[in-house]
Amino acid sequence: MSSWWSTCALCPRLCRTSCPVATGSAREAAVPTLIASAMLAYERGKMSREEAAEAVSLCTDCGACQRRCHIDRPLPQALRDARRRLLNAPPIEPLRTLEGEGDWVAIEADERPLAQALAKQLGQPVRRWRTGDRLGVGAVEHAVWERQAARLRSHVGDGRVVVADGGVAHALSASGIGFSWLHEVVRGLPLGDGSCRTDGDRPLACCGAAGPLPLHHPEEAERVGRMWLARADEWRVSDARCRDHLRRCGGEVQDPLDALLEMQREG
Amino acid sequence: MKTEAPRGVRSSTRSLDLTAASRDLWPGGTLDFWQGREAPRPERVFWPESEEEVAEVLTAAAEQRVPVVPYGAGSGVCGGARGRPGAWVLDTKALAELGPVDETRWTVEAGAGVNGQQLEDWLQKHGFTLGHSPSSIWCSTVGGWAAARSAGQFSSRYGVFEDMVLALRAVSPGRGVFQVGEDGDAPDDWMPLLLGSEGTLGVITRVRMRIWPNPETRWLRGYRFSTVEAAIRAMRRLMQGELWPSVVRLYDPVDTRIGGKTKPKDPKARSGGNRRFLRRWLAEVDKLPSLRKRSLVLPLALPGLVNRIFDRVATGCLLIVGWEGRPAVVEALSKAGHKLLCEEGEDLGPEPGERWFQSRHAVSYKLMPIFERGGFADTMEVAARWSDLERLYEAVRDAVRETAVVMAHMSHVYPEGGSIYFSFAGRGDATVYQRTWDAALEAVLRVGGTVTHHHGVGHLKAHAASQEVGPAVAGWRALKAELDPQGILNPGRVYVDAPYRDPGPAVEVGLADGIVRTEPRRPLVERQARAASLNGELMWPWETLPPPPRWQRQPWQVGAVEVAGRVESKRCRLGRGPRSAAGPDLRDWLQKQDSRATVTEVLAPPGERWLGRGRPKAPWEVARDLLRHDLRPAILTVRDGELLVGFRGPAARSLGALAGAWVPGGLQEIDWESIPFPSGRLVPCSLDDPDVVWVLPQGAYKRGGDR
């Protein structure tokens, strides 16, 4: 009857405090302990594959459940492995061509002109790389990622990559591609107050924009976002993905790129 | 029968959600889950986001006679929130509004679904603490604390949860949305019945609580006592000496031995007691998966033998005591307490206390390996007055020793008694589990304790709690008929039909128990004379009983402890332990019901006294500030424009000196006299109102406003 999931499944659900999905969605099924229980039931043949897949996708992959676990269970990795087994990879859009010239490459994941703003700031040409699906980050946990990672590596070549978006950053990290955040290249831009996983010890560190949650449960991701907005001291984030998500949830959220564009507008 | 759910409220019938809501943390349910037995699944789960949505769900349920199980974080260990076939589960976690916090008045509000640790983290950011720290704080909600009358590890300083509640909002099918307590629109006497009602009278939606500034300092220390009896004596003197520690935890010899709690944490010393050996053994066994799942089967199959071995090898017990708050007050109290504890105990220094503090929430998750290894583990918290504590301890141990390995600690004490928290582990067999519980609860009732101190009742203790409460259950039924006329709210939980069990006559008590039996309708002077005949005085001399409602008293000021009376000519005794969470608190109801009911009140033993008077410009404001400085005077009032501040017990003089230093113009010592506390319902007023008679950290009160 024992399995890897047993220890988590028998725990008194202490990880619920740190889990943004369990807190924001209010769903008991989203408590990491209950996700482990679902996996245990699935392994015992008492839960369907679809239900187990639903359970393991109630996750932003923020890792807070492990960081705040009293016995440091590597639940996030176990959930990634389970998702790889139980979920199909989402489609990945073809990579777009890099536009322009220069050593720097700015990856634009939304409508804002990151490359142009960066070029102006650096006084150098910056190549523009647009992506509509954050370089296919939704598939990062799946077997198809190996090929996507290779494609990304060859696409970017030896350019100095700058990002403003957490999804893009995650895709690059998972492909072994080095990059800099916008706020690291342009100093002095205001950052968020610890959201967006920049502060690992903070509970409820994710606003719901990351991981499989927005892909598989957009309505729950919105609830997590609204919870974050209700509890945040200031509506400033360090990550464009969170900015977009939180704006969809009704918050007038600013990120470092907003600050840079505003600064340039004001001369 | 197909039911129709209200459309505007988020809900789910997905299997994943129904399965998740079918189980709480009742270990019997965990045993079923682990052994593959299906938990009863509800029909639908709702997540209302407002009181209006809660009302919509309850109205629809009442119309269709659908049972409703309110569900917070499911941390209850008595099965109060477990699933029920065909029921609707009303999950309160979407009622998650944090705040506002009133930093001037020292109060906070929170939605019922707010997670305990998240509330505490948020308060800490504002420089405050709720002071409520149950070991379930990570996995429980504010609403659950109120519904099951939770108690935290610092209860001797901050009170148990119902002491912290100033106002409650709730929804019931019969009344709709209502508020009790401060600014309430419902009768005051509903409050003690709603607290502890575990969703049977209404769904709690929002709570207003007292808060305190974060303590500036914390003092923790361990003491070794040769016997449980000596340690209990020391705890009693500590509490009756009005030293108000924040932490008092006594581990019995077995718990002390297994936890290795009296040894210094020195790797070179033989630290860790038997726990180290057990850990090594289990680590070896874990290397063989086939052995792992049965590694505890053998020892747990022979609990009688294991208990006898433990009894032989275990000697001495550990007492952890702590104070926290303002440094000067902590110093005065801990100095007096340390001296008292060293009379019979051996000082082990700060390390055991600090070690406990670091791992204070660990108990619950340490039990899970026992299930994995073929056993069950459970806990039972009961309470009794001082003279019954040892008898209760022995009776429960004797009752379960042949079915479970048993150990205990005492973690909540009061001037009038304390609670015992038993941990037991047995063979993972549902029949053995049930037999263990039946025997344990029977032993508690036989000895005259209360069957639950702070874990609530649920379904596990419903029969025993119903027997403990006896015919006074009529008080709960009467309110239930009004609030839940269709009987849809959490049926079968808290109280059930149970045969009458005569509790026996009300016993005479005395100084050792710290309580005196009085007739509540007699004038104070007569009740004081009764206390004087036992060589004591009433610790809280209320003019009349019952005193002002709980939210208008300090957390440590109680009214009647035990109420003995008759309902339909049948005897009943409520409040057998110093604090019972056996469902709603029906003591005030019984006093009103039976004009001949007698009560026990808390006694202050003879000893040191200090009373001072002063003439500061704004005496009530100064009085309020003394409370905010962490002082707990036995007397704090203003008479003829003079501020009177009094203390009892071994720290009386040093506390008096501290108070004198904080009062502008100082305090002059005068002869001790007991000064009555105002009774009846009080109404808030400004601190400079000429009619002020009472003060709390939250503000001043004057007489009036009977309801």
mmCIF file of N, CA and C in Angstrom, chain B residues 147-250:
data_model
loop_
_atom_site.group_PDB
_atom_site.id
_atom_site.type_symbol
_atom_site.label_atom_id
_atom_site.label_comp_id
_atom_site.label_asym_id
_atom_site.label_seq_id
_atom_site.Cartn_x
_atom_site.Cartn_y
_atom_site.Cartn_z
ATOM 1 N N ALA B 147 -15.749 27.650 15.678
ATOM 2 C CA ALA B 147 -16.780 26.611 15.644
ATOM 3 C C ALA B 147 -16.445 25.442 16.564
ATOM 4 N N ALA B 148 -15.155 25.177 16.763
ATOM 5 C CA ALA B 148 -14.781 24.021 17.585
ATOM 6 C C ALA B 148 -14.119 24.432 18.895
ATOM 7 N N ARG B 149 -14.127 25.712 19.217
ATOM 8 C CA ARG B 149 -13.553 26.217 20.474
ATOM 9 C C ARG B 149 -12.126 25.732 20.669
ATOM 10 N N SER B 150 -11.307 26.253 19.809
ATOM 11 C CA SER B 150 -9.903 25.876 19.793
ATOM 12 C C SER B 150 -9.164 26.465 21.001
ATOM 13 N N ALA B 151 -8.003 25.890 21.306
ATOM 14 C CA ALA B 151 -7.114 26.465 22.330
ATOM 15 C C ALA B 151 -5.694 26.395 21.802
ATOM 16 N N GLY B 152 -4.924 27.431 22.060
ATOM 17 C CA GLY B 152 -3.549 27.463 21.553
ATOM 18 C C GLY B 152 -2.535 27.218 22.654
ATOM 19 N N GLN B 153 -1.276 27.111 22.235
ATOM 20 C CA GLN B 153 -0.224 26.730 23.172
ATOM 21 C C GLN B 153 0.103 27.825 24.187
ATOM 22 N N PHE B 154 -0.359 29.047 23.947
ATOM 23 C CA PHE B 154 -0.092 30.129 24.893
ATOM 24 C C PHE B 154 -1.381 30.545 25.613
ATOM 25 N N SER B 155 -2.238 29.562 25.840
ATOM 26 C CA SER B 155 -3.576 29.864 26.363
ATOM 27 C C SER B 155 -3.532 30.476 27.752
ATOM 28 N N SER B 156 -2.504 30.151 28.558
ATOM 29 C CA SER B 156 -2.533 30.709 29.915
ATOM 30 C C SER B 156 -2.271 32.223 29.904
ATOM 31 N N ARG B 157 -1.732 32.723 28.839
ATOM 32 C CA ARG B 157 -1.550 34.187 28.773
ATOM 33 C C ARG B 157 -2.647 34.866 27.946
ATOM 34 N N TYR B 158 -2.939 34.310 26.763
ATOM 35 C CA TYR B 158 -3.853 34.999 25.849
ATOM 36 C C TYR B 158 -5.288 34.471 25.929
ATOM 37 N N GLY B 159 -5.467 33.363 26.643
ATOM 38 C CA GLY B 159 -6.791 32.759 26.703
ATOM 39 C C GLY B 159 -6.986 31.742 25.600
ATOM 40 N N VAL B 160 -8.072 31.002 25.703
ATOM 41 C CA VAL B 160 -8.459 30.079 24.637
ATOM 42 C C VAL B 160 -9.233 30.885 23.595
ATOM 43 N N PHE B 161 -9.609 30.257 22.490
ATOM 44 C CA PHE B 161 -10.088 31.093 21.385
ATOM 45 C C PHE B 161 -11.344 31.889 21.736
ATOM 46 N N GLU B 162 -12.261 31.274 22.499
ATOM 47 C CA GLU B 162 -13.485 32.040 22.771
ATOM 48 C C GLU B 162 -13.208 33.272 23.633
ATOM 49 N N ASP B 163 -12.058 33.284 24.334
ATOM 50 C CA ASP B 163 -11.683 34.485 25.091
ATOM 51 C C ASP B 163 -11.258 35.616 24.160
ATOM 52 N N MET B 164 -10.875 35.259 22.951
ATOM 53 C CA MET B 164 -10.353 36.266 22.021
ATOM 54 C C MET B 164 -11.450 36.882 21.164
ATOM 55 N N VAL B 165 -12.593 36.208 21.119
ATOM 56 C CA VAL B 165 -13.654 36.636 20.194
ATOM 57 C C VAL B 165 -14.438 37.806 20.772
ATOM 58 N N LEU B 166 -14.514 38.882 20.013
ATOM 59 C CA LEU B 166 -15.304 40.035 20.438
ATOM 60 C C LEU B 166 -16.655 40.059 19.734
ATOM 61 N N ALA B 167 -16.687 39.575 18.523
ATOM 62 C CA ALA B 167 -17.945 39.532 17.776
ATOM 63 C C ALA B 167 -17.866 38.436 16.720
ATOM 64 N N LEU B 168 -19.019 37.882 16.436
ATOM 65 C CA LEU B 168 -19.122 36.812 15.429
ATOM 66 C C LEU B 168 -20.223 37.164 14.463
ATOM 67 N N ARG B 169 -19.989 36.923 13.194
ATOM 68 C CA ARG B 169 -21.087 36.989 12.240
ATOM 69 C C ARG B 169 -21.363 35.565 11.762
ATOM 70 N N ALA B 170 -22.622 35.260 11.583
ATOM 71 C CA ALA B 170 -22.983 33.904 11.173
ATOM 72 C C ALA B 170 -24.258 33.951 10.341
ATOM 73 N N VAL B 171 -24.516 32.844 9.677
ATOM 74 C CA VAL B 171 -25.732 32.717 8.867
ATOM 75 C C VAL B 171 -26.401 31.403 9.244
ATOM 76 N N SER B 172 -27.708 31.455 9.419
ATOM 77 C CA SER B 172 -28.435 30.202 9.669
ATOM 78 C C SER B 172 -29.711 30.220 8.834
ATOM 79 N N PRO B 173 -30.249 29.039 8.548
ATOM 80 C CA PRO B 173 -31.463 29.013 7.723
ATOM 81 C C PRO B 173 -32.630 29.714 8.397
ATOM 82 N N GLY B 174 -32.705 29.659 9.725
ATOM 83 C CA GLY B 174 -33.859 30.227 10.414
ATOM 84 C C GLY B 174 -33.761 31.720 10.650
ATOM 85 N N ARG B 175 -32.577 32.259 10.707
ATOM 86 C CA ARG B 175 -32.409 33.665 11.080
ATOM 87 C C ARG B 175 -31.791 34.499 9.957
ATOM 88 N N GLY B 176 -31.139 33.875 9.012
ATOM 89 C CA GLY B 176 -30.393 34.629 8.002
ATOM 90 C C GLY B 176 -29.072 35.087 8.587
ATOM 91 N N VAL B 177 -28.624 36.270 8.145
ATOM 92 C CA VAL B 177 -27.328 36.781 8.611
ATOM 93 C C VAL B 177 -27.517 37.503 9.945
ATOM 94 N N PHE B 178 -26.640 37.232 10.904
ATOM 95 C CA PHE B 178 -26.726 37.939 12.181
ATOM 96 C C PHE B 178 -25.341 38.097 12.784
ATOM 97 N N GLN B 179 -25.277 38.980 13.796
ATOM 98 C CA GLN B 179 -24.009 39.212 14.509
ATOM 99 C C GLN B 179 -24.266 39.123 16.002
ATOM 100 N N VAL B 180 -23.362 38.465 16.702
ATOM 101 C CA VAL B 180 -23.428 38.433 18.169
ATOM 102 C C VAL B 180 -22.155 39.049 18.726
ATOM 103 N N GLY B 181 -22.243 39.501 19.974
ATOM 104 C CA GLY B 181 -21.093 40.135 20.606
ATOM 105 C C GLY B 181 -21.134 41.629 20.367
ATOM 106 N N GLU B 182 -19.979 42.261 20.241
ATOM 107 C CA GLU B 182 -19.928 43.707 20.016
ATOM 108 C C GLU B 182 -20.755 44.081 18.792
ATOM 109 N N ASP B 183 -21.503 45.165 18.906
ATOM 110 C CA ASP B 183 -22.340 45.665 17.807
ATOM 111 C C ASP B 183 -23.314 44.608 17.296
ATOM 112 N N GLY B 184 -23.647 43.669 18.144
ATOM 113 C CA GLY B 184 -24.475 42.544 17.686
ATOM 114 C C GLY B 184 -25.936 42.904 17.555
ATOM 115 N N ASP B 185 -26.636 42.193 16.673
ATOM 116 C CA ASP B 185 -28.077 42.355 16.552
ATOM 117 C C ASP B 185 -28.809 41.121 17.065
ATOM 118 N N ALA B 186 -28.081 40.144 17.550
ATOM 119 C CA ALA B 186 -28.690 38.918 18.070
ATOM 120 C C ALA B 186 -28.450 38.872 19.580
ATOM 121 N N PRO B 187 -29.247 38.093 20.307
ATOM 122 C CA PRO B 187 -29.102 38.063 21.769
ATOM 123 C C PRO B 187 -27.683 37.663 22.200
ATOM 124 N N ASP B 188 -27.215 38.311 23.267
ATOM 125 C CA ASP B 188 -25.873 38.014 23.773
ATOM 126 C C ASP B 188 -25.700 36.544 24.137
ATOM 127 N N ASP B 189 -26.774 35.947 24.671
ATOM 128 C CA ASP B 189 -26.585 34.578 25.169
ATOM 129 C C ASP B 189 -26.501 33.541 24.041
ATOM 130 N N TRP B 190 -26.551 34.018 22.796
ATOM 131 C CA TRP B 190 -26.279 33.092 21.689
ATOM 132 C C TRP B 190 -24.777 32.841 21.538
ATOM 133 N N MET B 191 -23.978 33.809 21.965
ATOM 134 C CA MET B 191 -22.535 33.690 21.725
ATOM 135 C C MET B 191 -21.935 32.397 22.307
ATOM 136 N N PRO B 192 -22.156 32.115 23.617
ATOM 137 C CA PRO B 192 -21.535 30.892 24.147
ATOM 138 C C PRO B 192 -22.078 29.618 23.507
ATOM 139 N N LEU B 193 -23.255 29.715 22.873
ATOM 140 C CA LEU B 193 -23.803 28.521 22.223
ATOM 141 C C LEU B 193 -23.278 28.368 20.800
ATOM 142 N N LEU B 194 -23.037 29.489 20.143
ATOM 143 C CA LEU B 194 -22.510 29.399 18.773
ATOM 144 C C LEU B 194 -21.050 28.937 18.771
ATOM 145 N N LEU B 195 -20.283 29.446 19.752
ATOM 146 C CA LEU B 195 -18.900 28.991 19.873
ATOM 147 C C LEU B 195 -18.940 27.530 20.307
ATOM 148 N N GLY B 196 -18.320 26.677 19.536
ATOM 149 C CA GLY B 196 -18.334 25.259 19.887
ATOM 150 C C GLY B 196 -19.484 24.488 19.267
ATOM 151 N N SER B 197 -20.312 25.160 18.470
ATOM 152 C CA SER B 197 -21.474 24.449 17.921
ATOM 153 C C SER B 197 -21.129 23.653 16.657
ATOM 154 N N GLU B 198 -19.914 23.812 16.160
ATOM 155 C CA GLU B 198 -19.407 22.993 15.053
ATOM 156 C C GLU B 198 -20.371 22.936 13.865
ATOM 157 N N GLY B 199 -20.906 24.077 13.542
ATOM 158 C CA GLY B 199 -21.750 24.162 12.350
ATOM 159 C C GLY B 199 -23.149 23.625 12.529
ATOM 160 N N THR B 200 -23.555 23.307 13.754
ATOM 161 C CA THR B 200 -24.900 22.756 13.939
ATOM 162 C C THR B 200 -25.938 23.851 14.155
ATOM 163 N N LEU B 201 -25.478 25.087 14.441
ATOM 164 C CA LEU B 201 -26.433 26.175 14.681
ATOM 165 C C LEU B 201 -26.368 27.244 13.600
ATOM 166 N N GLY B 202 -25.274 27.306 12.907
ATOM 167 C CA GLY B 202 -25.124 28.313 11.871
ATOM 168 C C GLY B 202 -23.736 28.198 11.276
ATOM 169 N N VAL B 203 -23.541 28.908 10.186
ATOM 170 C CA VAL B 203 -22.230 28.923 9.539
ATOM 171 C C VAL B 203 -21.547 30.235 9.907
ATOM 172 N N ILE B 204 -20.459 30.147 10.628
ATOM 173 C CA ILE B 204 -19.729 31.355 11.032
ATOM 174 C C ILE B 204 -19.043 31.928 9.790
ATOM 175 N N THR B 205 -19.202 33.239 9.590
ATOM 176 C CA THR B 205 -18.658 33.838 8.374
ATOM 177 C C THR B 205 -17.536 34.829 8.641
ATOM 178 N N ARG B 206 -17.542 35.405 9.835
ATOM 179 C CA ARG B 206 -16.562 36.473 10.109
ATOM 180 C C ARG B 206 -16.389 36.597 11.614
ATOM 181 N N VAL B 207 -15.159 36.899 12.037
ATOM 182 C CA VAL B 207 -14.880 36.985 13.480
ATOM 183 C C VAL B 207 -14.081 38.257 13.764
ATOM 184 N N ARG B 208 -14.457 38.945 14.836
ATOM 185 C CA ARG B 208 -13.646 40.078 15.328
ATOM 186 C C ARG B 208 -12.940 39.616 16.603
ATOM 187 N N MET B 209 -11.643 39.861 16.674
ATOM 188 C CA MET B 209 -10.847 39.313 17.775
ATOM 189 C C MET B 209 -10.003 40.393 18.436
ATOM 190 N N ARG B 210 -9.611 40.120 19.703
ATOM 191 C CA ARG B 210 -8.624 40.982 20.377
ATOM 192 C C ARG B 210 -7.238 40.646 19.827
ATOM 193 N N ILE B 211 -6.366 41.611 19.813
ATOM 194 C CA ILE B 211 -4.971 41.325 19.461
ATOM 195 C C ILE B 211 -4.057 42.013 20.468
ATOM 196 N N TRP B 212 -2.786 41.601 20.462
ATOM 197 C CA TRP B 212 -1.794 42.140 21.392
ATOM 198 C C TRP B 212 -0.552 42.511 20.589
ATOM 199 N N PRO B 213 0.217 43.471 21.099
ATOM 200 C CA PRO B 213 1.477 43.763 20.394
ATOM 201 C C PRO B 213 2.384 42.538 20.447
ATOM 202 N N ASN B 214 3.226 42.394 19.462
ATOM 203 C CA ASN B 214 4.187 41.290 19.492
ATOM 204 C C ASN B 214 4.989 41.346 20.781
ATOM 205 N N PRO B 215 5.147 40.233 21.460
ATOM 206 C CA PRO B 215 5.892 40.283 22.719
ATOM 207 C C PRO B 215 7.330 40.737 22.492
ATOM 208 N N GLU B 216 7.791 41.611 23.387
ATOM 209 C CA GLU B 216 9.158 42.124 23.231
ATOM 210 C C GLU B 216 10.188 41.100 23.659
ATOM 211 N N THR B 217 9.797 40.247 24.582
ATOM 212 C CA THR B 217 10.757 39.238 25.040
ATOM 213 C C THR B 217 10.026 37.947 25.366
ATOM 214 N N ARG B 218 10.793 36.870 25.330
ATOM 215 C CA ARG B 218 10.205 35.550 25.639
ATOM 216 C C ARG B 218 11.180 34.805 26.539
ATOM 217 N N TRP B 219 10.664 34.248 27.606
ATOM 218 C CA TRP B 219 11.493 33.550 28.605
ATOM 219 C C TRP B 219 10.988 32.115 28.672
ATOM 220 N N LEU B 220 11.842 31.134 28.415
ATOM 221 C CA LEU B 220 11.431 29.724 28.436
ATOM 222 C C LEU B 220 12.457 28.924 29.227
ATOM 223 N N ARG B 221 11.980 27.963 29.978
ATOM 224 C CA ARG B 221 12.887 27.169 30.796
ATOM 225 C C ARG B 221 12.278 25.803 31.080
ATOM 226 N N GLY B 222 13.144 24.811 31.302
ATOM 227 C CA GLY B 222 12.679 23.472 31.634
ATOM 228 C C GLY B 222 13.010 23.120 33.078
ATOM 229 N N TYR B 223 12.134 22.301 33.682
ATOM 230 C CA TYR B 223 12.359 21.823 35.054
ATOM 231 C C TYR B 223 12.066 20.332 35.085
ATOM 232 N N ARG B 224 12.886 19.620 35.835
ATOM 233 C CA ARG B 224 12.650 18.184 35.988
ATOM 234 C C ARG B 224 12.021 17.924 37.344
ATOM 235 N N PHE B 225 10.934 17.160 37.331
ATOM 236 C CA PHE B 225 10.264 16.773 38.577
ATOM 237 C C PHE B 225 10.326 15.263 38.712
ATOM 238 N N SER B 226 10.432 14.788 39.950
ATOM 239 C CA SER B 226 10.592 13.340 40.127
ATOM 240 C C SER B 226 9.271 12.605 39.906
ATOM 241 N N THR B 227 8.158 13.265 40.172
ATOM 242 C CA THR B 227 6.861 12.604 39.975
ATOM 243 C C THR B 227 5.880 13.557 39.292
ATOM 244 N N VAL B 228 4.892 12.960 38.667
ATOM 245 C CA VAL B 228 3.811 13.758 38.060
ATOM 246 C C VAL B 228 3.096 14.552 39.148
ATOM 247 N N GLU B 229 2.934 13.916 40.299
ATOM 248 C CA GLU B 229 2.216 14.552 41.407
ATOM 249 C C GLU B 229 2.908 15.864 41.824
ATOM 250 N N ALA B 230 4.229 15.803 41.959
ATOM 251 C CA ALA B 230 4.973 17.003 42.374
ATOM 252 C C ALA B 230 4.873 18.086 41.310
ATOM 253 N N ALA B 231 4.909 17.679 40.058
ATOM 254 C CA ALA B 231 4.835 18.666 38.975
ATOM 255 C C ALA B 231 3.448 19.305 38.928
ATOM 256 N N ILE B 232 2.425 18.512 39.142
ATOM 257 C CA ILE B 232 1.061 19.062 39.154
ATOM 258 C C ILE B 232 0.923 20.073 40.293
ATOM 259 N N ARG B 233 1.516 19.732 41.428
ATOM 260 C CA ARG B 233 1.465 20.648 42.571
ATOM 261 C C ARG B 233 2.108 21.994 42.202
ATOM 262 N N ALA B 234 3.234 21.905 41.541
ATOM 263 C CA ALA B 234 3.942 23.142 41.154
ATOM 264 C C ALA B 234 3.117 23.961 40.165
ATOM 265 N N MET B 235 2.496 23.285 39.206
ATOM 266 C CA MET B 235 1.664 24.006 38.223
ATOM 267 C C MET B 235 0.500 24.702 38.916
ATOM 268 N N ARG B 236 -0.087 23.985 39.866
ATOM 269 C CA ARG B 236 -1.230 24.565 40.582
ATOM 270 C C ARG B 236 -0.803 25.829 41.325
ATOM 271 N N ARG B 237 0.327 25.767 41.995
ATOM 272 C CA ARG B 237 0.783 26.934 42.760
ATOM 273 C C ARG B 237 1.116 28.109 41.826
ATOM 274 N N LEU B 238 1.661 27.763 40.675
ATOM 275 C CA LEU B 238 1.984 28.787 39.676
ATOM 276 C C LEU B 238 0.729 29.549 39.249
ATOM 277 N N MET B 239 -0.310 28.785 38.960
ATOM 278 C CA MET B 239 -1.534 29.406 38.452
ATOM 279 C C MET B 239 -2.330 30.084 39.563
ATOM 280 N N GLN B 240 -2.387 29.442 40.730
ATOM 281 C CA GLN B 240 -3.145 30.058 41.823
ATOM 282 C C GLN B 240 -2.378 31.236 42.426
ATOM 283 N N GLY B 241 -1.070 31.271 42.149
ATOM 284 C CA GLY B 241 -0.278 32.427 42.569
ATOM 285 C C GLY B 241 -0.382 33.578 41.581
ATOM 286 N N GLU B 242 -1.252 33.439 40.588
ATOM 287 C CA GLU B 242 -1.530 34.497 39.597
ATOM 288 C C GLU B 242 -0.258 34.998 38.917
ATOM 289 N N LEU B 243 0.572 34.030 38.512
ATOM 290 C CA LEU B 243 1.818 34.393 37.825
ATOM 291 C C LEU B 243 1.644 34.373 36.311
ATOM 292 N N TRP B 244 0.559 33.857 35.834
ATOM 293 C CA TRP B 244 0.138 33.943 34.425
ATOM 294 C C TRP B 244 1.254 33.678 33.418
ATOM 295 N N PRO B 245 1.839 32.475 33.447
ATOM 296 C CA PRO B 245 2.828 32.153 32.413
ATOM 297 C C PRO B 245 2.148 32.037 31.050
ATOM 298 N N SER B 246 2.929 32.191 30.001
ATOM 299 C CA SER B 246 2.345 32.026 28.663
ATOM 300 C C SER B 246 2.343 30.553 28.263
ATOM 301 N N VAL B 247 3.298 29.802 28.782
ATOM 302 C CA VAL B 247 3.413 28.379 28.437
ATOM 303 C C VAL B 247 3.592 27.570 29.711
ATOM 304 N N VAL B 248 2.805 26.519 29.842
ATOM 305 C CA VAL B 248 3.018 25.540 30.915
ATOM 306 C C VAL B 248 2.770 24.174 30.296
ATOM 307 N N ARG B 249 3.797 23.370 30.186
ATOM 308 C CA ARG B 249 3.649 22.057 29.544
ATOM 309 C C ARG B 249 4.368 21.008 30.383
ATOM 310 N N LEU B 250 3.608 20.065 30.850
ATOM 311 C CA LEU B 250 4.194 18.979 31.639
ATOM 312 C C LEU B 250 4.136 17.681 30.831
#
